[in-house]
């Protein structure tokens, strides 16, 4: 993969300065950076809430927050992390990398791109600000199940509005990404020659367009139930609260894949770079990603095994869910095969990628355990579920985001990050992550329910271990922030191709990437 | 005739995609012979077949003996 391109004419990096640059920018790199910073800020906001939760759970009894506030913290922690941290981070990567990877000058709808981003801060303000209104924030859990979400105060309306705004932002972002990928690729870059990150985002964008309106429909029905006398989910008025769960999880399960497919894409770039071998089974990866995306639409019922579906329904969702392990397993084996006999080095991005493969697989396996209906009836709503989805989302999605950030920081900033500090950050994060979340499997197996501020004394030791790990994990992330700031401010000069084994168009432009790139499409061989 | 052949090929490609594996030489032929329309059509049909086969399996499993 090589591009021939003249950069001599690209030194006119004129752009507005000061705040106006960021308010009015239509530049994909500026918008990408804003998404990434927004995501990092929300990661710390959500992380702070997690630490309050873990501090409360350090010992039995009520010490720090009352049960209502505890419920509000679990609800908003989840919404902030999902919609504020993980999804915007991937959109930030998409904004920075997709035009650079496909050889486009910018995103297809540059002005809409600006709007997609600037919808996010108001939505985040609504979510986080809802703690300040009478009654506090929504405490129904991030799933917003009725009747709790129908009974809540004005904060539930703020949450519904925030979800609507973030959904609109995601839909616009997705339309932008699909259009850029399908229409603005460099000549010669056929669909089946696209970098894996571009492929995974193309499929993710379709998933988003398919399911975000479903979520919008669900929360709109909640809103009309709350204020306009409808009874969609009110059993007393002939409605059905279970219907909300079906509609919500029809969105919710593909949402899980929305948060992991771009991670697969990032990992599929890091591993070949540091193993110095092409990705093993590119076609299989594309097929497996499409297959996972398709299957994601027919497994939502596995979130509802204890709701009282007929046995036939439970069995259908159990079989379908277990089958997802097949294409996911193909991906894991492909990554391992890529590393097999490679000339591997373990820079920070590669460490995160290897940890991703092993820890995400643990999360995948505990998912398989939960997919077995009779087992799930015991484990449903216990800490086993909390452990499972944190292995998928933290050591899955967030590890890939951190690995990707280290991987592309030289391209974004023009400097190499501090490798030693990066490695310290990696080891602190990985070890404390496991201290935090591995004991939660045991708590769940022993029967500790999730979303409770107080617990029986036999759960104390594992909770204490988990809380100590959580504080270590939380404070380790300050080191991540420091490494990023240090890298922006200076460091060894990064070459255009910052990593010896890196492949792709983004490595053909100088580091840092000029404000305008690929104004004439590069030739892609 | 060639249209029919490549539609059959699309079904085979989609079948392998459900497993997530495809032989490299076959895949190279796929990208030259198949159109996106054929693949989407085959994908939708295979998904419906997949769901029906799961429902049938569940039907037999839940039958009283």
JSON list of C-alpha atoms in Angstrom, two decimals, chain A residues 166-379:
[
{"chain": "A", "resi": 166, "resn": "UNK", "atom": "CA", "xyz": [-27.16, 12.45, 21.29]},
{"chain": "A", "resi": 167, "resn": "UNK", "atom": "CA", "xyz": [-29.12, 10.11, 19.02]},
{"chain": "A", "resi": 168, "resn": "UNK", "atom": "CA", "xyz": [-29.56, 12.89, 16.45]},
{"chain": "A", "resi": 169, "resn": "UNK", "atom": "CA", "xyz": [-25.84, 13.62, 16.67]},
{"chain": "A", "resi": 170, "resn": "UNK", "atom": "CA", "xyz": [-25.00, 9.94, 16.15]},
{"chain": "A", "resi": 171, "resn": "UNK", "atom": "CA", "xyz": [-27.33, 9.64, 13.16]},
{"chain": "A", "resi": 172, "resn": "UNK", "atom": "CA", "xyz": [-25.81, 12.71, 11.50]},
{"chain": "A", "resi": 173, "resn": "UNK", "atom": "CA", "xyz": [-22.30, 11.47, 12.25]},
{"chain": "A", "resi": 174, "resn": "UNK", "atom": "CA", "xyz": [-23.16, 8.09, 10.74]},
{"chain": "A", "resi": 175, "resn": "UNK", "atom": "CA", "xyz": [-24.65, 9.54, 7.56]},
{"chain": "A", "resi": 176, "resn": "UNK", "atom": "CA", "xyz": [-21.48, 11.57, 7.21]},
{"chain": "A", "resi": 177, "resn": "UNK", "atom": "CA", "xyz": [-19.24, 8.56, 7.71]},
{"chain": "A", "resi": 178, "resn": "UNK", "atom": "CA", "xyz": [-21.19, 6.32, 5.30]},
{"chain": "A", "resi": 179, "resn": "UNK", "atom": "CA", "xyz": [-21.18, 9.02, 2.60]},
{"chain": "A", "resi": 180, "resn": "UNK", "atom": "CA", "xyz": [-17.48, 9.75, 3.05]},
{"chain": "A", "resi": 181, "resn": "UNK", "atom": "CA", "xyz": [-16.55, 6.09, 2.83]},
{"chain": "A", "resi": 182, "resn": "UNK", "atom": "CA", "xyz": [-18.77, 5.23, -0.10]},
{"chain": "A", "resi": 183, "resn": "UNK", "atom": "CA", "xyz": [-18.08, 8.33, -2.22]},
{"chain": "A", "resi": 184, "resn": "UNK", "atom": "CA", "xyz": [-14.73, 9.84, -1.34]},
{"chain": "A", "resi": 185, "resn": "UNK", "atom": "CA", "xyz": [-12.23, 7.00, -1.43]},
{"chain": "A", "resi": 186, "resn": "UNK", "atom": "CA", "xyz": [-9.00, 7.51, -3.35]},
{"chain": "A", "resi": 187, "resn": "UNK", "atom": "CA", "xyz": [-9.05, 6.12, -6.89]},
{"chain": "A", "resi": 188, "resn": "UNK", "atom": "CA", "xyz": [-8.05, 2.46, -6.73]},
{"chain": "A", "resi": 189, "resn": "UNK", "atom": "CA", "xyz": [-9.29, 1.89, -3.20]},
{"chain": "A", "resi": 190, "resn": "UNK", "atom": "CA", "xyz": [-12.09, -0.59, -3.80]},
{"chain": "A", "resi": 191, "resn": "UNK", "atom": "CA", "xyz": [-14.37, -1.57, -0.92]},
{"chain": "A", "resi": 192, "resn": "UNK", "atom": "CA", "xyz": [-12.45, -4.77, -0.35]},
{"chain": "A", "resi": 193, "resn": "UNK", "atom": "CA", "xyz": [-9.14, -2.91, -0.13]},
{"chain": "A", "resi": 194, "resn": "UNK", "atom": "CA", "xyz": [-10.27, -0.48, 2.54]},
{"chain": "A", "resi": 195, "resn": "UNK", "atom": "CA", "xyz": [-8.42, -0.44, 5.85]},
{"chain": "A", "resi": 196, "resn": "UNK", "atom": "CA", "xyz": [-10.19, -2.52, 8.52]},
{"chain": "A", "resi": 197, "resn": "UNK", "atom": "CA", "xyz": [-10.97, 0.51, 10.69]},
{"chain": "A", "resi": 198, "resn": "UNK", "atom": "CA", "xyz": [-12.88, 2.02, 7.78]},
{"chain": "A", "resi": 199, "resn": "UNK", "atom": "CA", "xyz": [-14.76, -1.23, 7.23]},
{"chain": "A", "resi": 200, "resn": "UNK", "atom": "CA", "xyz": [-15.73, -1.60, 10.86]},
{"chain": "A", "resi": 201, "resn": "UNK", "atom": "CA", "xyz": [-16.93, 2.02, 10.99]},
{"chain": "A", "resi": 202, "resn": "UNK", "atom": "CA", "xyz": [-18.96, 1.60, 7.79]},
{"chain": "A", "resi": 203, "resn": "UNK", "atom": "CA", "xyz": [-20.81, -1.32, 9.37]},
{"chain": "A", "resi": 204, "resn": "UNK", "atom": "CA", "xyz": [-21.11, 0.50, 12.71]},
{"chain": "A", "resi": 205, "resn": "UNK", "atom": "CA", "xyz": [-22.58, 3.55, 10.99]},
{"chain": "A", "resi": 206, "resn": "UNK", "atom": "CA", "xyz": [-25.28, 1.40, 9.38]},
{"chain": "A", "resi": 207, "resn": "UNK", "atom": "CA", "xyz": [-26.04, -0.14, 12.78]},
{"chain": "A", "resi": 208, "resn": "UNK", "atom": "CA", "xyz": [-26.36, 3.34, 14.29]},
{"chain": "A", "resi": 209, "resn": "UNK", "atom": "CA", "xyz": [-28.70, 4.53, 11.55]},
{"chain": "A", "resi": 210, "resn": "UNK", "atom": "CA", "xyz": [-30.80, 1.41, 12.07]},
{"chain": "A", "resi": 211, "resn": "UNK", "atom": "CA", "xyz": [-31.16, 1.50, 15.85]},
{"chain": "A", "resi": 212, "resn": "UNK", "atom": "CA", "xyz": [-30.90, 5.10, 17.05]},
{"chain": "A", "resi": 213, "resn": "UNK", "atom": "CA", "xyz": [-34.39, 5.93, 15.74]},
{"chain": "A", "resi": 214, "resn": "UNK", "atom": "CA", "xyz": [-35.69, 2.90, 17.66]},
{"chain": "A", "resi": 215, "resn": "UNK", "atom": "CA", "xyz": [-34.27, 4.33, 20.90]},
{"chain": "A", "resi": 216, "resn": "UNK", "atom": "CA", "xyz": [-35.71, 7.73, 20.00]},
{"chain": "A", "resi": 217, "resn": "UNK", "atom": "CA", "xyz": [-39.13, 6.07, 19.51]},
{"chain": "A", "resi": 218, "resn": "UNK", "atom": "CA", "xyz": [-38.90, 4.29, 22.85]},
{"chain": "A", "resi": 219, "resn": "UNK", "atom": "CA", "xyz": [-38.00, 7.40, 24.83]},
{"chain": "A", "resi": 220, "resn": "UNK", "atom": "CA", "xyz": [-40.62, 9.47, 22.96]},
{"chain": "A", "resi": 221, "resn": "UNK", "atom": "CA", "xyz": [-43.26, 6.98, 24.06]},
{"chain": "A", "resi": 222, "resn": "UNK", "atom": "CA", "xyz": [-41.92, 7.33, 27.61]},
{"chain": "A", "resi": 223, "resn": "UNK", "atom": "CA", "xyz": [-42.27, 11.08, 27.29]},
{"chain": "A", "resi": 224, "resn": "UNK", "atom": "CA", "xyz": [-45.87, 10.92, 26.08]},
{"chain": "A", "resi": 225, "resn": "UNK", "atom": "CA", "xyz": [-46.69, 8.43, 28.84]},
{"chain": "A", "resi": 226, "resn": "UNK", "atom": "CA", "xyz": [-45.25, 10.88, 31.33]},
{"chain": "A", "resi": 227, "resn": "UNK", "atom": "CA", "xyz": [-46.93, 14.05, 30.10]},
{"chain": "A", "resi": 228, "resn": "UNK", "atom": "CA", "xyz": [-49.57, 13.50, 27.46]},
{"chain": "A", "resi": 229, "resn": "UNK", "atom": "CA", "xyz": [-51.81, 10.81, 28.95]},
{"chain": "A", "resi": 230, "resn": "UNK", "atom": "CA", "xyz": [-50.77, 7.89, 26.77]},
{"chain": "A", "resi": 231, "resn": "UNK", "atom": "CA", "xyz": [-50.41, 4.40, 28.25]},
{"chain": "A", "resi": 232, "resn": "UNK", "atom": "CA", "xyz": [-47.87, 2.67, 26.03]},
{"chain": "A", "resi": 233, "resn": "UNK", "atom": "CA", "xyz": [-46.08, 1.18, 29.01]},
{"chain": "A", "resi": 234, "resn": "UNK", "atom": "CA", "xyz": [-48.68, 1.56, 31.74]},
{"chain": "A", "resi": 235, "resn": "UNK", "atom": "CA", "xyz": [-50.39, -1.73, 32.53]},
{"chain": "A", "resi": 236, "resn": "UNK", "atom": "CA", "xyz": [-53.22, 0.06, 34.36]},
{"chain": "A", "resi": 237, "resn": "UNK", "atom": "CA", "xyz": [-54.12, 1.84, 31.13]},
{"chain": "A", "resi": 238, "resn": "UNK", "atom": "CA", "xyz": [-53.86, -1.25, 28.93]},
{"chain": "A", "resi": 239, "resn": "UNK", "atom": "CA", "xyz": [-50.18, -0.75, 28.07]},
{"chain": "A", "resi": 240, "resn": "UNK", "atom": "CA", "xyz": [-47.29, -3.11, 28.57]},
{"chain": "A", "resi": 241, "resn": "UNK", "atom": "CA", "xyz": [-44.05, -2.28, 30.41]},
{"chain": "A", "resi": 242, "resn": "UNK", "atom": "CA", "xyz": [-42.45, -5.38, 28.86]},
{"chain": "A", "resi": 243, "resn": "UNK", "atom": "CA", "xyz": [-42.90, -3.80, 25.43]},
{"chain": "A", "resi": 244, "resn": "UNK", "atom": "CA", "xyz": [-40.48, -1.06, 26.46]},
{"chain": "A", "resi": 245, "resn": "UNK", "atom": "CA", "xyz": [-37.88, -3.69, 27.29]},
{"chain": "A", "resi": 246, "resn": "UNK", "atom": "CA", "xyz": [-38.27, -5.32, 23.89]},
{"chain": "A", "resi": 247, "resn": "UNK", "atom": "CA", "xyz": [-38.01, -1.99, 22.06]},
{"chain": "A", "resi": 248, "resn": "UNK", "atom": "CA", "xyz": [-35.15, -0.78, 24.25]},
{"chain": "A", "resi": 249, "resn": "UNK", "atom": "CA", "xyz": [-33.07, -3.91, 23.79]},
{"chain": "A", "resi": 250, "resn": "UNK", "atom": "CA", "xyz": [-33.76, -4.02, 20.07]},
{"chain": "A", "resi": 251, "resn": "UNK", "atom": "CA", "xyz": [-31.70, -0.83, 20.19]},
{"chain": "A", "resi": 252, "resn": "UNK", "atom": "CA", "xyz": [-29.55, -1.88, 23.14]},
{"chain": "A", "resi": 253, "resn": "UNK", "atom": "CA", "xyz": [-27.96, -5.00, 21.80]},
{"chain": "A", "resi": 254, "resn": "UNK", "atom": "CA", "xyz": [-26.79, -3.57, 18.46]},
{"chain": "A", "resi": 255, "resn": "UNK", "atom": "CA", "xyz": [-25.57, -0.65, 20.61]},
{"chain": "A", "resi": 256, "resn": "UNK", "atom": "CA", "xyz": [-23.17, -3.06, 22.30]},
{"chain": "A", "resi": 257, "resn": "UNK", "atom": "CA", "xyz": [-21.72, -3.88, 18.88]},
{"chain": "A", "resi": 258, "resn": "UNK", "atom": "CA", "xyz": [-21.64, -0.20, 17.96]},
{"chain": "A", "resi": 259, "resn": "UNK", "atom": "CA", "xyz": [-19.26, 0.18, 20.88]},
{"chain": "A", "resi": 260, "resn": "UNK", "atom": "CA", "xyz": [-17.06, -2.79, 20.00]},
{"chain": "A", "resi": 261, "resn": "UNK", "atom": "CA", "xyz": [-16.83, -2.99, 16.18]},
{"chain": "A", "resi": 262, "resn": "UNK", "atom": "CA", "xyz": [-14.69, 0.19, 15.80]},
{"chain": "A", "resi": 263, "resn": "UNK", "atom": "CA", "xyz": [-12.53, -1.26, 18.60]},
{"chain": "A", "resi": 264, "resn": "UNK", "atom": "CA", "xyz": [-12.02, -4.37, 16.45]},
{"chain": "A", "resi": 265, "resn": "UNK", "atom": "CA", "xyz": [-10.98, -2.03, 13.64]},
{"chain": "A", "resi": 266, "resn": "UNK", "atom": "CA", "xyz": [-8.39, -0.21, 15.74]},
{"chain": "A", "resi": 267, "resn": "UNK", "atom": "CA", "xyz": [-6.93, -3.47, 17.04]},
{"chain": "A", "resi": 268, "resn": "UNK", "atom": "CA", "xyz": [-6.76, -4.78, 13.46]},
{"chain": "A", "resi": 269, "resn": "UNK", "atom": "CA", "xyz": [-4.38, -1.90, 12.68]},
{"chain": "A", "resi": 270, "resn": "UNK", "atom": "CA", "xyz": [-2.22, -2.01, 15.80]},
{"chain": "A", "resi": 271, "resn": "UNK", "atom": "CA", "xyz": [-1.46, -5.74, 15.79]},
{"chain": "A", "resi": 272, "resn": "UNK", "atom": "CA", "xyz": [-0.21, -5.96, 12.15]},
{"chain": "A", "resi": 273, "resn": "UNK", "atom": "CA", "xyz": [1.93, -2.83, 12.71]},
{"chain": "A", "resi": 274, "resn": "UNK", "atom": "CA", "xyz": [3.79, -4.20, 15.72]},
{"chain": "A", "resi": 275, "resn": "UNK", "atom": "CA", "xyz": [3.85, -7.82, 14.51]},
{"chain": "A", "resi": 276, "resn": "UNK", "atom": "CA", "xyz": [5.21, -6.48, 11.18]},
{"chain": "A", "resi": 277, "resn": "UNK", "atom": "CA", "xyz": [2.91, -8.78, 9.24]},
{"chain": "A", "resi": 278, "resn": "UNK", "atom": "CA", "xyz": [-0.24, -8.08, 7.21]},
{"chain": "A", "resi": 279, "resn": "UNK", "atom": "CA", "xyz": [-3.52, -8.76, 8.98]},
{"chain": "A", "resi": 280, "resn": "UNK", "atom": "CA", "xyz": [-4.26, -12.49, 8.76]},
{"chain": "A", "resi": 281, "resn": "UNK", "atom": "CA", "xyz": [-7.53, -13.21, 6.97]},
{"chain": "A", "resi": 282, "resn": "UNK", "atom": "CA", "xyz": [-8.64, -9.72, 5.91]},
{"chain": "A", "resi": 283, "resn": "UNK", "atom": "CA", "xyz": [-11.66, -11.10, 4.05]},
{"chain": "A", "resi": 284, "resn": "UNK", "atom": "CA", "xyz": [-12.64, -13.21, 7.04]},
{"chain": "A", "resi": 285, "resn": "UNK", "atom": "CA", "xyz": [-12.44, -10.11, 9.21]},
{"chain": "A", "resi": 286, "resn": "UNK", "atom": "CA", "xyz": [-14.79, -8.20, 6.91]},
{"chain": "A", "resi": 287, "resn": "UNK", "atom": "CA", "xyz": [-17.20, -11.13, 6.69]},
{"chain": "A", "resi": 288, "resn": "UNK", "atom": "CA", "xyz": [-17.06, -11.76, 10.44]},
{"chain": "A", "resi": 289, "resn": "UNK", "atom": "CA", "xyz": [-17.77, -8.09, 11.17]},
{"chain": "A", "resi": 290, "resn": "UNK", "atom": "CA", "xyz": [-20.79, -8.07, 8.83]},
{"chain": "A", "resi": 291, "resn": "UNK", "atom": "CA", "xyz": [-22.01, -11.30, 10.32]},
{"chain": "A", "resi": 292, "resn": "UNK", "atom": "CA", "xyz": [-21.70, -10.01, 13.91]},
{"chain": "A", "resi": 293, "resn": "UNK", "atom": "CA", "xyz": [-23.62, -6.90, 12.88]},
{"chain": "A", "resi": 294, "resn": "UNK", "atom": "CA", "xyz": [-26.45, -8.94, 11.31]},
{"chain": "A", "resi": 295, "resn": "UNK", "atom": "CA", "xyz": [-26.69, -11.31, 14.27]},
{"chain": "A", "resi": 296, "resn": "UNK", "atom": "CA", "xyz": [-26.82, -8.37, 16.67]},
{"chain": "A", "resi": 297, "resn": "UNK", "atom": "CA", "xyz": [-30.40, -7.68, 15.55]},
{"chain": "A", "resi": 298, "resn": "UNK", "atom": "CA", "xyz": [-31.79, -11.06, 16.57]},
{"chain": "A", "resi": 299, "resn": "UNK", "atom": "CA", "xyz": [-30.40, -11.56, 20.06]},
{"chain": "A", "resi": 300, "resn": "UNK", "atom": "CA", "xyz": [-31.98, -8.75, 22.12]},
{"chain": "A", "resi": 301, "resn": "UNK", "atom": "CA", "xyz": [-34.12, -11.18, 24.13]},
{"chain": "A", "resi": 302, "resn": "UNK", "atom": "CA", "xyz": [-31.07, -12.48, 26.02]},
{"chain": "A", "resi": 303, "resn": "UNK", "atom": "CA", "xyz": [-31.31, -9.35, 28.18]},
{"chain": "A", "resi": 304, "resn": "UNK", "atom": "CA", "xyz": [-34.81, -10.45, 29.21]},
{"chain": "A", "resi": 305, "resn": "UNK", "atom": "CA", "xyz": [-34.57, -14.14, 30.12]},
{"chain": "A", "resi": 306, "resn": "UNK", "atom": "CA", "xyz": [-36.14, -13.49, 33.52]},
{"chain": "A", "resi": 307, "resn": "UNK", "atom": "CA", "xyz": [-39.02, -11.39, 32.20]},
{"chain": "A", "resi": 308, "resn": "UNK", "atom": "CA", "xyz": [-41.24, -14.36, 31.51]},
{"chain": "A", "resi": 309, "resn": "UNK", "atom": "CA", "xyz": [-40.95, -14.99, 27.79]},
{"chain": "A", "resi": 310, "resn": "UNK", "atom": "CA", "xyz": [-42.18, -18.40, 26.58]},
{"chain": "A", "resi": 311, "resn": "UNK", "atom": "CA", "xyz": [-39.55, -21.16, 26.74]},
{"chain": "A", "resi": 312, "resn": "UNK", "atom": "CA", "xyz": [-39.44, -21.17, 22.94]},
{"chain": "A", "resi": 313, "resn": "UNK", "atom": "CA", "xyz": [-38.49, -17.47, 22.96]},
{"chain": "A", "resi": 314, "resn": "UNK", "atom": "CA", "xyz": [-35.80, -17.99, 25.57]},
{"chain": "A", "resi": 315, "resn": "UNK", "atom": "CA", "xyz": [-34.34, -20.90, 23.59]},
{"chain": "A", "resi": 316, "resn": "UNK", "atom": "CA", "xyz": [-34.33, -18.95, 20.33]},
{"chain": "A", "resi": 317, "resn": "UNK", "atom": "CA", "xyz": [-32.42, -16.07, 21.89]},
{"chain": "A", "resi": 318, "resn": "UNK", "atom": "CA", "xyz": [-30.05, -18.45, 23.66]},
{"chain": "A", "resi": 319, "resn": "UNK", "atom": "CA", "xyz": [-29.11, -20.29, 20.44]},
{"chain": "A", "resi": 320, "resn": "UNK", "atom": "CA", "xyz": [-28.79, -17.10, 18.41]},
{"chain": "A", "resi": 321, "resn": "UNK", "atom": "CA", "xyz": [-26.60, -15.48, 21.08]},
{"chain": "A", "resi": 322, "resn": "UNK", "atom": "CA", "xyz": [-24.27, -18.44, 21.37]},
{"chain": "A", "resi": 323, "resn": "UNK", "atom": "CA", "xyz": [-23.78, -18.44, 17.61]},
{"chain": "A", "resi": 324, "resn": "UNK", "atom": "CA", "xyz": [-22.26, -14.92, 17.80]},
{"chain": "A", "resi": 325, "resn": "UNK", "atom": "CA", "xyz": [-19.28, -16.54, 19.47]},
{"chain": "A", "resi": 326, "resn": "UNK", "atom": "CA", "xyz": [-18.38, -18.12, 16.12]},
{"chain": "A", "resi": 327, "resn": "UNK", "atom": "CA", "xyz": [-17.55, -14.97, 14.08]},
{"chain": "A", "resi": 328, "resn": "UNK", "atom": "CA", "xyz": [-16.12, -13.31, 17.20]},
{"chain": "A", "resi": 329, "resn": "UNK", "atom": "CA", "xyz": [-13.88, -16.33, 17.73]},
{"chain": "A", "resi": 330, "resn": "UNK", "atom": "CA", "xyz": [-12.76, -16.07, 14.09]},
{"chain": "A", "resi": 331, "resn": "UNK", "atom": "CA", "xyz": [-11.60, -12.51, 14.80]},
{"chain": "A", "resi": 332, "resn": "UNK", "atom": "CA", "xyz": [-9.68, -13.49, 17.92]},
{"chain": "A", "resi": 333, "resn": "UNK", "atom": "CA", "xyz": [-7.96, -16.34, 16.07]},
{"chain": "A", "resi": 334, "resn": "UNK", "atom": "CA", "xyz": [-7.12, -13.99, 13.17]},
{"chain": "A", "resi": 335, "resn": "UNK", "atom": "CA", "xyz": [-5.41, -11.56, 15.56]},
{"chain": "A", "resi": 336, "resn": "UNK", "atom": "CA", "xyz": [-3.46, -14.41, 17.13]},
{"chain": "A", "resi": 337, "resn": "UNK", "atom": "CA", "xyz": [-2.53, -15.73, 13.68]},
{"chain": "A", "resi": 338, "resn": "UNK", "atom": "CA", "xyz": [-1.35, -12.23, 12.74]},
{"chain": "A", "resi": 339, "resn": "UNK", "atom": "CA", "xyz": [0.99, -12.23, 15.74]},
{"chain": "A", "resi": 340, "resn": "UNK", "atom": "CA", "xyz": [2.13, -15.80, 15.06]},
{"chain": "A", "resi": 341, "resn": "UNK", "atom": "CA", "xyz": [5.80, -15.79, 14.01]},
{"chain": "A", "resi": 342, "resn": "UNK", "atom": "CA", "xyz": [5.71, -12.02, 13.62]},
{"chain": "A", "resi": 343, "resn": "UNK", "atom": "CA", "xyz": [8.65, -9.77, 14.52]},
{"chain": "A", "resi": 344, "resn": "UNK", "atom": "CA", "xyz": [6.82, -8.43, 17.52]},
{"chain": "A", "resi": 345, "resn": "UNK", "atom": "CA", "xyz": [7.73, -5.43, 19.62]},
{"chain": "A", "resi": 346, "resn": "UNK", "atom": "CA", "xyz": [5.67, -4.24, 22.55]},
{"chain": "A", "resi": 347, "resn": "UNK", "atom": "CA", "xyz": [5.25, -0.51, 22.41]},
{"chain": "A", "resi": 348, "resn": "UNK", "atom": "CA", "xyz": [2.32, 0.88, 24.41]},
{"chain": "A", "resi": 349, "resn": "UNK", "atom": "CA", "xyz": [-0.31, 0.55, 21.62]},
{"chain": "A", "resi": 350, "resn": "UNK", "atom": "CA", "xyz": [0.65, -3.09, 21.12]},
{"chain": "A", "resi": 351, "resn": "UNK", "atom": "CA", "xyz": [0.47, -3.76, 24.88]},
{"chain": "A", "resi": 352, "resn": "UNK", "atom": "CA", "xyz": [-3.07, -2.39, 24.91]},
{"chain": "A", "resi": 353, "resn": "UNK", "atom": "CA", "xyz": [-3.93, -4.46, 21.82]},
{"chain": "A", "resi": 354, "resn": "UNK", "atom": "CA", "xyz": [-2.62, -7.71, 23.31]},
{"chain": "A", "resi": 355, "resn": "UNK", "atom": "CA", "xyz": [-4.42, -6.97, 26.58]},
{"chain": "A", "resi": 356, "resn": "UNK", "atom": "CA", "xyz": [-7.55, -6.24, 24.54]},
{"chain": "A", "resi": 357, "resn": "UNK", "atom": "CA", "xyz": [-7.42, -9.63, 22.84]},
{"chain": "A", "resi": 358, "resn": "UNK", "atom": "CA", "xyz": [-7.00, -11.57, 26.08]},
{"chain": "A", "resi": 359, "resn": "UNK", "atom": "CA", "xyz": [-9.29, -9.54, 28.37]},
{"chain": "A", "resi": 360, "resn": "UNK", "atom": "CA", "xyz": [-12.03, -9.01, 25.78]},
{"chain": "A", "resi": 361, "resn": "UNK", "atom": "CA", "xyz": [-12.03, -12.77, 25.30]},
{"chain": "A", "resi": 362, "resn": "UNK", "atom": "CA", "xyz": [-12.68, -13.20, 29.04]},
{"chain": "A", "resi": 363, "resn": "UNK", "atom": "CA", "xyz": [-15.61, -10.78, 28.66]},
{"chain": "A", "resi": 364, "resn": "UNK", "atom": "CA", "xyz": [-16.81, -12.74, 25.64]},
{"chain": "A", "resi": 365, "resn": "UNK", "atom": "CA", "xyz": [-16.70, -16.02, 27.54]},
{"chain": "A", "resi": 366, "resn": "UNK", "atom": "CA", "xyz": [-18.60, -14.64, 30.53]},
{"chain": "A", "resi": 367, "resn": "UNK", "atom": "CA", "xyz": [-21.11, -13.40, 27.93]},
{"chain": "A", "resi": 368, "resn": "UNK", "atom": "CA", "xyz": [-21.47, -16.97, 26.70]},
{"chain": "A", "resi": 369, "resn": "UNK", "atom": "CA", "xyz": [-22.07, -18.10, 30.28]},
{"chain": "A", "resi": 370, "resn": "UNK", "atom": "CA", "xyz": [-24.82, -15.49, 30.60]},
{"chain": "A", "resi": 371, "resn": "UNK", "atom": "CA", "xyz": [-26.29, -16.53, 27.25]},
{"chain": "A", "resi": 372, "resn": "UNK", "atom": "CA", "xyz": [-27.29, -19.90, 28.71]},
{"chain": "A", "resi": 373, "resn": "UNK", "atom": "CA", "xyz": [-30.87, -19.25, 29.82]},
{"chain": "A", "resi": 374, "resn": "UNK", "atom": "CA", "xyz": [-30.97, -21.38, 32.99]},
{"chain": "A", "resi": 375, "resn": "UNK", "atom": "CA", "xyz": [-27.62, -19.93, 34.15]},
{"chain": "A", "resi": 376, "resn": "UNK", "atom": "CA", "xyz": [-28.77, -16.40, 33.41]},
{"chain": "A", "resi": 377, "resn": "UNK", "atom": "CA", "xyz": [-31.91, -16.89, 35.50]},
{"chain": "A", "resi": 378, "resn": "UNK", "atom": "CA", "xyz": [-29.55, -17.27, 38.47]},
{"chain": "A", "resi": 379, "resn": "UNK", "atom": "CA", "xyz": [-27.01, -14.63, 37.46]}
]
